[in-house]
């Protein structure tokens, strides 16, 4: 049976990540970094494209699995007629070579286990040269080598183009398998004692999660989302990838397949906000440092996304040798959106800098000159059409969200100027803020349906309009906001929100792509925020919990949800979804803790000893 997207759990060493299926198979792993070529790519093809499975012989899927407490250590339980075993998968935080450990422990009886390893370098394309010794199996191809070893003697044999290893586990026994990557010109790397590595990994995650300051009815979901966000962090630079995968489809069998193994500026404000609110100041500062390094240079060259270290060249190419997840083609590596004009990112960057300044994070000395440069460029170009928030591949438009974010840029620049005592460009920025606001209210508003619209001159709705009160463009009680929130209900699909109206056949007039897509997880969370802001706390909580219900069995969300087939869609786990979840949980906690939320508060058993957000 084909594996569903929600069948996968993530493990990470803070530099790359692996996806482990309910059948015990690691079907996706890029080494040594998130953006490196995959050596297991069965996720986007077949077993011929690389995988590593460990399970009881003949078993198809596990009985249950769970992360161990507030960690990223995954325990998978298997029960057979002869006994029960637990497989513990983890990646120790990087201290040398990347290492994936699979520890098998007998719980009862005796179980015959089978391991199957098929390595394929360069995104499932290159068959490596393999050789085995008494202590390890080595795979080499070009610059890459992978070493598979065990802490005990295991019978290894090769058949066709894969390696099998069989062993028997009885109650009280354990065996650890270790897969280690290194450059092919180096000798065998060390991973240390696997049992010590397990204790160190558990301690690391428990100590990290203990810093979370959220106290509320949804703490489990918030902590799991924060751990997932940490798992998507590239520790050496502080950058956070949008997802560890590429080309998981937004429509099964369709072409809406993108590479998300990069860092988006658009995520920056939400990321910084949820990290600061949750008590993870070090991570917030590291993300801000990454942001400032990445955008350094000519403001005209500001990109929507960058590589893990701030790289600018992310050329998109097609992997024609991969059939795609459940036949969804093409499979893409790189992302052509890097070349688009997305004016909203200027507002995102300036909003992030303002939030950091307000939170007391030390700002580098050149920050004010950067603000001036960004505002100078935006002042000349905000009237232009762009590809917008959704990175459409259709014609450029005057997207209302992009214009609102131009207003945000001017507003936050003025606020920072006041905080820092800088007044040089205030008059010009104040005039720009006024002009943008008047234009959006005039050209972005449709009298017929009493709502703001997706772009000037259109009648299309767009879920990004829900951010208008959150961004401060208009107050939540403004009649235009209230009627827009009501109009956005037109994007509802079985209780979840689409980004904008979709079509089932042909080419979409806005994004220039064929076919439909799922509902967008973050949009449903924005709707919960807007409902809470406009005084509908109970409906906001119901909307939020509806999103919680579509997480998979270990608490993970992808980018989209298919409400008809009730399955996840898009790259997974998705940082934007989990960031929005944390942000909404804090928003609802604040509403429930207010006098107006008292009646709803009792239902959710809201604790009163909440901590300050900053």
Coordinates of C-alpha atoms in Angstrom, one line a residue:
X1 CA 0.0 0.0 0.0
X2 CA 1.3 3.5 -0.8
X3 CA 2.3 5.4 2.3
X4 CA 0.4 8.5 3.2
X5 CA 2.2 11.7 4.0
X6 CA 1.0 11.5 7.6
X7 CA 2.5 8.1 7.9
X8 CA 5.9 9.7 8.4
X9 CA 7.6 11.0 11.6
X10 CA 10.7 13.2 11.6
X11 CA 14.0 12.8 13.4
X12 CA 16.7 15.4 13.1
X13 CA 20.2 16.3 14.3
X14 CA 19.7 20.1 13.7
X15 CA 21.5 20.0 10.4
X16 CA 19.4 17.4 8.4
X17 CA 16.4 15.2 9.0
X18 CA 15.1 11.8 8.2
X19 CA 11.5 10.7 7.6
X20 CA 10.5 7.4 9.2
X21 CA 7.3 5.6 8.1
X22 CA 4.9 3.5 10.2
X23 CA 6.4 0.4 8.4
X24 CA 9.8 1.1 9.9
X25 CA 11.3 2.4 6.7
X26 CA 13.4 5.6 6.4
X27 CA 12.3 6.8 3.0
X28 CA 13.9 10.3 3.0
X29 CA 17.3 11.5 4.2
X30 CA 19.5 14.1 2.7
X31 CA 23.2 14.0 3.8
X32 CA 25.0 15.9 5.3
X33 CA 22.5 18.9 5.2
X34 CA 18.8 19.5 4.6
X35 CA 19.6 20.8 1.1
X36 CA 22.1 18.0 0.2
X37 CA 21.2 15.3 -2.3
X38 CA 19.1 12.5 -0.8
X39 CA 20.6 9.0 -0.2
X40 CA 17.1 7.7 0.6
X41 CA 14.5 9.0 -1.8
X42 CA 11.8 6.2 -1.9
X43 CA 9.5 9.0 -0.7
X44 CA 9.5 10.4 -4.2
X45 CA 9.7 7.2 -6.1
X46 CA 10.0 3.5 -5.3
X47 CA 12.3 1.3 -3.2
X48 CA 14.7 1.4 -6.1
X49 CA 15.4 5.1 -5.1
X50 CA 16.7 4.2 -1.7
X51 CA 15.4 3.3 1.8
X52 CA 16.4 1.6 5.1
X53 CA 13.8 -0.6 6.8
X54 CA 14.0 -2.3 10.1
X55 CA 11.0 -4.3 11.3
X56 CA 10.0 -7.8 12.5
X57 CA 10.3 -10.3 9.6
X58 CA 7.1 -10.3 7.6
X59 CA 5.4 -7.4 9.5
X60 CA 3.8 -4.6 7.4
X61 CA 3.1 -1.8 9.9
X62 CA 3.8 -1.0 13.5
X63 CA 1.1 -1.3 16.3
X64 CA 1.8 2.2 17.6
X65 CA 4.5 4.8 17.9
X66 CA 5.2 8.0 19.8
X67 CA 7.9 10.5 20.6
X68 CA 9.5 9.8 24.0
X69 CA 8.0 12.6 26.1
X70 CA 9.1 16.1 25.0
X71 CA 11.9 14.9 22.8
X72 CA 12.6 14.0 19.1
X73 CA 13.4 10.4 20.0
X74 CA 10.9 8.2 18.2
X75 CA 9.8 4.9 19.8
X76 CA 8.0 2.4 17.5
X77 CA 6.3 -0.7 19.0
X78 CA 5.8 -4.0 17.2
X79 CA 3.7 -6.9 18.5
X80 CA 4.0 -10.3 16.8
X81 CA 2.7 -13.8 17.7
X82 CA 6.1 -14.6 19.1
X83 CA 6.9 -11.5 21.0
X84 CA 7.1 -7.7 21.1
X85 CA 9.9 -5.3 20.3
X86 CA 10.6 -1.5 20.4
X87 CA 12.6 0.3 17.7
X88 CA 14.0 3.6 18.8
X89 CA 15.1 6.0 16.1
X90 CA 17.1 9.1 16.7
X91 CA 19.8 11.3 15.4
X92 CA 22.2 12.7 18.0
X93 CA 22.7 16.5 17.8
X94 CA 25.7 16.9 15.5
X95 CA 29.0 16.7 17.2
X96 CA 31.0 15.3 14.2
X97 CA 29.6 13.1 11.4
X98 CA 25.9 12.9 10.9
X99 CA 24.6 9.6 12.4
X100 CA 21.2 7.9 12.4
X101 CA 20.8 5.3 15.1
X102 CA 18.1 2.6 15.2
X103 CA 18.1 0.8 18.6
X104 CA 16.1 -2.4 18.8
X105 CA 15.0 -3.7 22.2
X106 CA 13.2 -6.9 23.0
X107 CA 10.1 -6.4 25.2
X108 CA 8.7 -9.9 25.4
X109 CA 9.2 -13.3 23.8
X110 CA 11.6 -13.7 20.9
X111 CA 11.2 -11.9 17.5
X112 CA 13.0 -12.5 14.3
X113 CA 14.0 -9.1 12.8
X114 CA 15.0 -8.1 9.3
X115 CA 16.8 -5.0 8.1
X116 CA 16.9 -4.0 4.4
X117 CA 19.2 -1.3 3.2
X118 CA 19.3 0.2 -0.3
X119 CA 21.4 3.3 -0.7
X120 CA 21.0 5.6 -3.7
X121 CA 23.1 8.7 -3.8
X122 CA 22.3 11.9 -5.7
X123 CA 18.6 11.9 -5.0
X124 CA 17.9 8.2 -5.6
X125 CA 19.9 8.1 -8.8
X126 CA 23.4 6.7 -8.3
X127 CA 24.0 3.1 -7.2
X128 CA 27.0 3.1 -4.9
X129 CA 29.9 0.7 -4.7
X130 CA 29.3 -1.6 -1.7
X131 CA 31.5 -3.8 0.4
X132 CA 31.1 -5.5 3.7
X133 CA 33.6 -6.5 6.5
X134 CA 33.0 -8.1 9.8
X135 CA 32.3 -4.8 11.5
X136 CA 30.6 -2.6 8.9
X137 CA 29.1 -2.2 5.5
X138 CA 30.5 0.6 3.3
X139 CA 28.8 2.4 0.4
X140 CA 30.7 4.8 -1.8
X141 CA 29.8 7.0 -4.7
X142 CA 31.7 10.1 -5.8
X143 CA 32.1 12.5 -2.8
X144 CA 29.8 10.5 -0.5
X145 CA 30.3 7.5 1.7
X146 CA 27.9 5.9 4.2
X147 CA 29.0 3.4 6.9
X148 CA 26.5 0.9 8.4
X149 CA 27.6 -0.7 11.6
X150 CA 26.2 -2.4 14.7
X151 CA 27.2 -2.7 18.4
X152 CA 26.9 -6.5 18.1
X153 CA 27.6 -9.1 15.5
X154 CA 24.9 -9.2 12.8
X155 CA 24.6 -11.5 9.9
X156 CA 24.8 -9.4 6.7
X157 CA 24.3 -10.6 3.2
X158 CA 23.8 -9.0 -0.2
X159 CA 21.2 -9.8 -2.8
X160 CA 20.8 -8.0 -6.1
X161 CA 21.5 -4.3 -5.3
X162 CA 20.5 -4.2 -1.6
X163 CA 21.9 -5.4 1.7
X164 CA 20.0 -7.6 4.2
X165 CA 20.8 -8.2 7.8
X166 CA 18.9 -10.7 10.0
X167 CA 18.9 -11.0 13.7
X168 CA 16.8 -12.3 16.6
X169 CA 15.8 -10.2 19.7
X170 CA 14.5 -11.7 22.9
X171 CA 13.1 -10.0 25.9
X172 CA 15.7 -7.8 27.7
X173 CA 18.1 -7.8 24.8
X174 CA 19.0 -4.9 22.6
X175 CA 20.9 -4.1 19.5
X176 CA 21.9 -0.8 17.9
X177 CA 22.4 -0.1 14.2
X178 CA 24.3 3.0 13.2
X179 CA 24.4 4.7 9.8
X180 CA 27.1 7.3 9.5
X181 CA 27.9 9.7 6.5
X182 CA 31.3 11.1 5.8
X183 CA 33.2 12.4 2.7
X184 CA 34.4 9.5 0.7
X185 CA 38.0 10.4 1.0
X186 CA 38.0 10.1 4.8
X187 CA 38.4 6.9 6.8
X188 CA 35.5 5.4 8.8
X189 CA 34.0 8.0 11.1
X190 CA 33.0 7.4 14.7
X191 CA 29.6 7.7 16.2
X192 CA 30.4 6.8 19.8
X193 CA 28.5 4.4 22.0
X194 CA 24.9 4.3 20.8
X195 CA 23.4 3.9 24.2
X196 CA 25.3 6.9 25.6
X197 CA 24.2 8.8 22.5
X198 CA 20.6 7.9 23.2
X199 CA 20.8 9.3 26.8
X200 CA 22.5 12.4 25.5
X201 CA 19.9 13.0 22.8
X202 CA 17.0 12.5 25.3
X203 CA 18.6 14.9 27.8
X204 CA 19.2 17.5 25.0
X205 CA 15.6 17.6 23.9
X206 CA 14.2 17.4 27.5
X207 CA 16.4 20.3 28.6
X208 CA 15.5 22.3 25.5
X209 CA 11.7 21.7 25.8
X210 CA 11.7 22.6 29.5
X211 CA 12.4 26.2 28.5
X212 CA 8.9 26.6 26.9
X213 CA 6.9 29.2 28.7
X214 CA 3.6 28.4 27.3
X215 CA 1.0 27.5 29.9
X216 CA -2.4 26.7 28.5
X217 CA -4.9 24.1 27.4
X218 CA -2.9 23.2 24.3
X219 CA 0.6 22.8 25.8
X220 CA 1.3 19.4 24.2
X221 CA 0.5 20.7 20.7
X222 CA 2.6 23.8 21.3
X223 CA 5.6 22.0 22.6
X224 CA 5.5 19.4 19.8
X225 CA 5.3 22.2 17.3
X226 CA 8.3 24.0 18.9
X227 CA 10.3 20.8 18.9
X228 CA 9.5 20.4 15.2
X229 CA 10.6 24.0 14.5
X230 CA 13.8 23.3 16.3
X231 CA 14.3 20.1 14.3
X232 CA 14.1 22.2 11.1
X233 CA 16.8 24.6 12.3
X234 CA 20.2 24.5 10.7
X235 CA 22.2 24.9 13.8
X236 CA 25.5 26.3 12.3
X237 CA 23.7 29.4 10.9
X238 CA 20.4 29.7 12.7
X239 CA 18.4 29.4 9.5
X240 CA 15.1 27.4 9.6
X241 CA 14.0 25.5 6.5
X242 CA 10.3 25.6 5.5
X243 CA 10.3 21.8 5.4
X244 CA 12.9 19.0 5.1
X245 CA 11.3 17.6 1.9
X246 CA 10.7 18.5 -1.7
X247 CA 7.9 17.9 -4.2
X248 CA 5.3 16.3 -1.8
X249 CA 2.3 17.3 -3.8
X250 CA -0.4 19.8 -3.0
X251 CA -2.6 17.7 -5.3
X252 CA -2.0 14.0 -5.7
X253 CA -0.9 13.4 -9.3
X254 CA -0.6 17.1 -10.0
X255 CA 2.2 19.5 -10.8
X256 CA 2.1 21.7 -7.6
X257 CA 5.3 20.2 -6.2
X258 CA 8.0 22.5 -4.7
X259 CA 11.3 22.3 -3.0
X260 CA 10.9 23.7 0.6
X261 CA 14.4 22.9 1.9
X262 CA 15.3 26.6 2.1
X263 CA 14.6 29.6 4.4
X264 CA 11.8 32.0 3.6
X265 CA 11.9 35.6 4.7
X266 CA 8.1 35.5 4.9
X267 CA 8.3 33.2 7.9
X268 CA 10.6 35.6 9.8
X269 CA 8.1 37.6 11.8
X270 CA 6.0 34.6 12.9
X271 CA 9.1 32.6 13.6
X272 CA 10.7 35.3 15.8
X273 CA 7.4 36.0 17.5
X274 CA 6.7 32.4 18.5
X275 CA 10.3 31.8 19.6
X276 CA 10.3 34.9 21.8
X277 CA 6.8 34.2 23.2
X278 CA 7.8 30.6 24.0
X279 CA 11.0 31.5 25.9
X280 CA 13.6 30.5 23.2
X281 CA 15.5 33.8 23.0
X282 CA 18.8 32.2 21.8
X283 CA 17.0 30.6 18.8
X284 CA 15.3 33.9 18.1
X285 CA 18.6 35.8 18.1
X286 CA 20.2 33.1 15.9
X287 CA 17.3 33.4 13.4
X288 CA 17.6 37.2 13.4
X289 CA 21.4 37.0 12.8
X290 CA 20.7 34.6 9.9
X291 CA 18.2 37.1 8.5
X292 CA 20.5 40.1 8.7
X293 CA 23.4 38.2 7.0
X294 CA 21.2 36.8 4.3
X295 CA 19.7 40.2 3.2
X296 CA 22.9 42.1 3.4
X297 CA 23.6 44.0 0.1
X298 CA 21.6 45.8 -2.4
X299 CA 17.9 46.1 -1.3
X300 CA 16.9 45.7 -5.0
X301 CA 18.3 42.1 -4.7
X302 CA 16.1 41.1 -1.8
X303 CA 14.9 37.6 -2.3
X304 CA 11.9 35.8 -0.9
X305 CA 14.0 32.8 0.1
X306 CA 17.7 31.9 0.7
X307 CA 19.8 28.9 1.3
X308 CA 20.7 27.6 4.8
X309 CA 23.8 29.8 4.9
X310 CA 22.2 32.7 3.1
X311 CA 23.0 31.4 -0.4
X312 CA 21.2 33.2 -3.2
X313 CA 21.5 30.8 -6.2
X314 CA 18.8 28.2 -5.8
X315 CA 18.3 27.3 -9.4
X316 CA 15.3 25.0 -10.0
X317 CA 15.7 21.8 -11.9
X318 CA 13.6 18.7 -12.6
X319 CA 14.5 15.2 -11.5
X320 CA 13.2 13.2 -14.4
X321 CA 14.4 9.9 -13.0
X322 CA 12.0 10.1 -10.1
X323 CA 8.4 9.2 -10.7
X324 CA 7.2 11.5 -7.8
X325 CA 5.1 10.8 -4.7
X326 CA 2.2 8.6 -5.9
X327 CA 3.0 9.7 -9.5
X328 CA 3.0 13.5 -8.8
X329 CA 5.3 15.0 -11.3
X330 CA 7.6 16.8 -11.8
X331 CA 10.0 16.4 -8.9
X332 CA 11.8 19.7 -8.4
X333 CA 15.1 20.5 -6.7
X334 CA 15.7 24.2 -6.2
X335 CA 13.0 26.8 -6.3
X336 CA 12.4 29.3 -9.1
X337 CA 10.4 31.6 -6.7
X338 CA 13.9 32.9 -5.8
X339 CA 13.7 35.0 -9.0
X340 CA 10.2 36.5 -8.4
X341 CA 9.3 40.0 -7.2
X342 CA 7.5 39.6 -3.9
X343 CA 7.2 43.1 -2.4
X344 CA 5.6 41.8 0.8
X345 CA 9.0 40.5 2.0
X346 CA 10.1 44.1 2.6
X347 CA 7.3 44.5 5.1
X348 CA 8.1 41.1 6.7
X349 CA 11.8 42.0 7.2
X350 CA 11.0 45.4 8.7
X351 CA 8.3 43.9 10.9
X352 CA 10.8 41.4 12.2
X353 CA 13.4 44.1 13.0
X354 CA 10.8 46.1 14.8
X355 CA 9.7 43.1 16.8
X356 CA 13.3 42.3 17.7
X357 CA 13.9 45.9 18.8
X358 CA 10.8 45.9 20.9
X359 CA 11.8 42.7 22.6
X360 CA 15.2 44.1 23.5
X361 CA 17.3 42.0 21.2
X362 CA 20.6 43.8 20.4
X363 CA 20.6 45.0 16.9
X364 CA 23.7 45.2 14.8
X365 CA 25.1 48.7 14.3
X366 CA 24.4 48.8 10.6
X367 CA 20.7 48.0 11.1
X368 CA 19.5 51.6 10.7
X369 CA 21.2 52.0 7.4
X370 CA 19.6 48.7 6.3
X371 CA 16.2 50.1 7.2
X372 CA 16.8 53.3 5.2
X373 CA 18.0 51.2 2.2
X374 CA 15.0 48.9 2.3
X375 CA 12.6 51.8 2.6
X376 CA 14.3 53.8 -0.1
X377 CA 13.8 50.9 -2.6
X378 CA 10.2 50.1 -1.5
X379 CA 9.3 53.8 -1.7
X380 CA 10.1 53.7 -5.4
X381 CA 8.6 50.3 -6.2
X382 CA 5.6 49.6 -4.0
X383 CA 3.2 50.6 -6.8
X384 CA 4.4 47.8 -9.0
X385 CA 2.5 44.5 -9.4
X386 CA 4.3 41.4 -8.1
X387 CA 3.9 37.6 -7.7
X388 CA 2.9 38.1 -4.1
X389 CA 2.5 36.0 -0.9
X390 CA 1.6 32.8 -2.8
X391 CA 4.4 33.0 -5.3
X392 CA 2.1 32.6 -8.2
X393 CA 3.4 31.5 -11.5
X394 CA 0.8 33.4 -13.4
X395 CA 0.8 37.1 -14.4
X396 CA 1.9 39.7 -11.8
X397 CA -0.9 41.5 -10.1
X398 CA -1.4 44.3 -7.6
X399 CA -2.0 41.9 -4.7
X400 CA -3.7 43.6 -1.7
X401 CA -1.6 41.7 0.8
X402 CA 1.6 42.9 -0.9
X403 CA 0.3 46.5 -0.6
X404 CA -0.7 46.0 3.0
X405 CA 2.8 44.8 3.7
X406 CA 4.2 47.9 2.1
X407 CA 2.1 49.9 4.6
X408 CA 3.6 47.6 7.4
X409 CA 7.1 48.4 6.2
X410 CA 6.5 52.2 6.4
X411 CA 4.7 51.8 9.7
X412 CA 7.4 49.7 11.4
X413 CA 10.1 52.0 10.0
X414 CA 8.4 55.0 11.6
X415 CA 8.0 53.1 14.9
X416 CA 11.7 52.1 14.9
X417 CA 12.7 55.7 14.1
X418 CA 10.8 56.9 17.2
X419 CA 12.3 54.2 19.4
X420 CA 15.9 55.0 18.2
X421 CA 15.5 58.7 18.0
X422 CA 16.1 58.8 14.3
X423 CA 13.9 61.3 12.4
X424 CA 15.7 61.9 9.1
X425 CA 13.2 60.2 6.7
X426 CA 10.0 60.3 8.9
X427 CA 8.2 62.8 6.6
X428 CA 8.7 60.7 3.4
X429 CA 7.8 57.4 5.2
X430 CA 4.7 58.9 6.8
X431 CA 3.5 60.1 3.5
X432 CA 4.1 56.7 1.9
X433 CA 2.2 55.0 4.8
X434 CA -0.8 57.4 4.2
X435 CA -0.7 56.9 0.4
X436 CA -0.6 53.1 0.6
X437 CA -3.4 53.0 3.2
X438 CA -5.7 55.2 1.1
X439 CA -5.0 53.2 -2.1
X440 CA -5.7 49.8 -0.5
X441 CA -8.9 51.1 1.1
X442 CA -10.0 52.5 -2.3
X443 CA -8.8 49.9 -4.9
X444 CA -8.6 46.8 -2.7
X445 CA -12.1 47.0 -1.5
X446 CA -15.2 45.6 -3.3
X447 CA -18.5 47.4 -2.4
X448 CA -20.6 44.6 -4.0
X449 CA -19.5 41.9 -1.7
X450 CA -18.4 44.2 1.2
X451 CA -15.0 42.8 1.4
X452 CA -11.3 43.4 0.6
X453 CA -10.3 41.4 -2.4
X454 CA -7.2 39.5 -3.6
X455 CA -5.9 42.1 -6.0
X456 CA -7.0 45.4 -7.5
X457 CA -9.9 45.1 -9.9
X458 CA -10.7 41.5 -9.0
X459 CA -13.6 40.1 -7.0
X460 CA -11.6 37.1 -5.8
X461 CA -11.2 36.4 -2.0
X462 CA -7.9 35.6 -0.4
X463 CA -7.3 34.2 3.0
X464 CA -4.3 36.5 3.5
X465 CA -6.9 39.3 4.0
X466 CA -7.5 37.8 7.4
X467 CA -4.1 39.3 8.5
X468 CA -5.3 42.9 8.1
X469 CA -6.2 43.4 11.7
X470 CA -3.3 41.3 13.0
X471 CA -0.9 43.5 11.1
X472 CA -2.5 46.7 12.5
X473 CA -3.7 48.0 9.1
X474 CA -7.2 48.3 10.4
X475 CA -8.6 47.6 13.9
X476 CA -10.5 44.4 14.4
X477 CA -13.7 46.2 15.2
X478 CA -13.7 48.1 11.9
X479 CA -16.8 47.3 9.8
X480 CA -14.6 46.5 6.8
X481 CA -12.7 44.0 8.8
X482 CA -15.8 42.4 10.2
X483 CA -17.4 42.0 6.8
X484 CA -14.2 40.8 5.2
X485 CA -13.9 38.0 7.9
X486 CA -17.5 37.0 7.1
X487 CA -16.8 37.0 3.4
X488 CA -13.8 34.8 3.8
X489 CA -16.1 32.1 4.9
X490 CA -16.7 31.6 1.2
X491 CA -13.3 29.9 1.1
X492 CA -14.4 27.3 3.6
X493 CA -14.2 23.6 2.6
X494 CA -15.5 21.2 5.3
X495 CA -14.4 23.5 8.1
X496 CA -11.0 24.4 6.7
X497 CA -9.9 27.3 4.6
X498 CA -8.4 27.5 1.1
X499 CA -5.9 30.2 0.2
X500 CA -8.2 31.3 -2.6
X501 CA -10.9 29.9 -4.9
X502 CA -9.7 26.8 -6.7
X503 CA -10.6 25.0 -9.9
X504 CA -10.8 21.2 -10.5
X505 CA -9.7 21.3 -14.2
X506 CA -7.7 23.5 -16.5
X507 CA -5.3 26.2 -15.6
X508 CA -5.9 28.5 -12.6
X509 CA -6.3 32.1 -13.6
X510 CA -4.3 33.4 -10.7
X511 CA -1.5 31.0 -10.1
X512 CA -1.0 29.7 -13.7
X513 CA -1.0 26.0 -12.6
X514 CA -3.2 23.0 -13.5
X515 CA -5.7 21.5 -11.2
X516 CA -6.8 22.0 -7.5
X517 CA -5.0 21.9 -4.2
X518 CA -5.9 21.2 -0.6
X519 CA -6.9 23.6 2.1
X520 CA -4.0 25.6 3.6
X521 CA -3.3 24.8 7.2
X522 CA -2.0 28.2 8.2
X523 CA -5.0 29.9 6.7
X524 CA -7.4 28.0 9.0
X525 CA -5.2 29.2 11.9
X526 CA -5.4 32.8 10.6
X527 CA -9.1 32.5 10.6
X528 CA -9.1 31.4 14.2
X529 CA -7.0 34.5 15.0
X530 CA -9.4 36.7 13.2
X531 CA -12.4 35.2 14.9
X532 CA -10.8 35.7 18.3
X533 CA -9.9 39.3 17.5
X534 CA -13.4 40.1 16.4
X535 CA -15.0 38.7 19.6
X536 CA -15.9 35.2 18.6
X537 CA -13.7 33.3 21.0
X538 CA -15.6 30.1 21.1
X539 CA -15.7 29.7 17.4
X540 CA -12.0 30.6 17.3
X541 CA -11.2 27.7 19.7
X542 CA -13.3 25.3 17.7
X543 CA -11.5 26.2 14.5
X544 CA -8.2 25.9 16.2
X545 CA -9.0 22.4 17.6
X546 CA -10.2 21.3 14.2
X547 CA -6.7 21.9 13.0
X548 CA -5.2 20.0 16.0
X549 CA -7.4 17.1 15.0
X550 CA -5.7 16.7 11.6
X551 CA -2.2 16.4 13.0
X552 CA -0.8 12.9 12.5
X553 CA -0.4 10.3 15.3
X554 CA 2.9 12.0 16.5
X555 CA 1.6 15.6 16.2
X556 CA 2.9 16.7 12.9
X557 CA 1.3 18.9 10.2
X558 CA 2.2 19.3 6.6
X559 CA 1.3 22.3 4.5
X560 CA -2.2 21.4 3.3
X561 CA -5.1 19.2 4.1
X562 CA -7.5 17.4 1.8
X563 CA -10.9 17.5 3.6
X564 CA -12.6 15.2 1.2
X565 CA -10.1 12.3 1.3
X566 CA -9.0 13.3 4.9
X567 CA -5.3 13.2 4.3
X568 CA -2.3 15.6 4.5
X569 CA -0.8 17.2 1.4
X570 CA 2.3 19.1 0.6
X571 CA 5.8 19.1 2.2
X572 CA 6.1 17.8 5.7
X573 CA 6.5 18.7 8.5
X574 CA 5.8 22.3 7.5
X575 CA 7.4 25.0 9.6
X576 CA 4.8 27.6 8.6
X577 CA 2.0 25.4 9.8
X578 CA 3.6 24.7 13.2
X579 CA 4.7 28.4 13.6
X580 CA 1.1 29.5 13.0
X581 CA -0.2 26.8 15.4
X582 CA 2.0 28.2 18.2
X583 CA 1.1 31.8 17.4
X584 CA -2.6 31.0 17.5
X585 CA -2.3 29.1 20.7
X586 CA -0.8 32.2 22.4
X587 CA -3.5 34.4 20.8
X588 CA -6.3 32.2 22.2
X589 CA -4.6 31.9 25.5
X590 CA -4.6 35.6 25.9
X591 CA -8.3 35.9 24.8
X592 CA -9.4 33.2 27.2
X593 CA -7.5 34.8 30.0
X594 CA -9.3 38.1 29.5
X595 CA -12.7 39.0 31.2
X596 CA -14.5 38.6 27.8
X597 CA -13.3 35.0 27.5
X598 CA -14.4 33.9 30.9
X599 CA -17.3 31.7 29.7
X600 CA -15.2 30.0 27.1
X601 CA -12.3 29.8 29.6
X602 CA -14.1 27.4 31.9
X603 CA -14.6 24.9 29.0
X604 CA -10.9 24.8 28.2
X605 CA -9.8 24.9 31.8
X606 CA -7.5 27.8 31.3
X607 CA -4.9 28.1 34.1
X608 CA -4.7 31.5 35.7
X609 CA -1.0 31.5 36.5
X610 CA 0.1 32.4 32.9
X611 CA 3.5 34.0 32.3
X612 CA 4.2 37.1 30.4
X613 CA 4.8 36.7 26.7
X614 CA 8.1 38.7 26.6

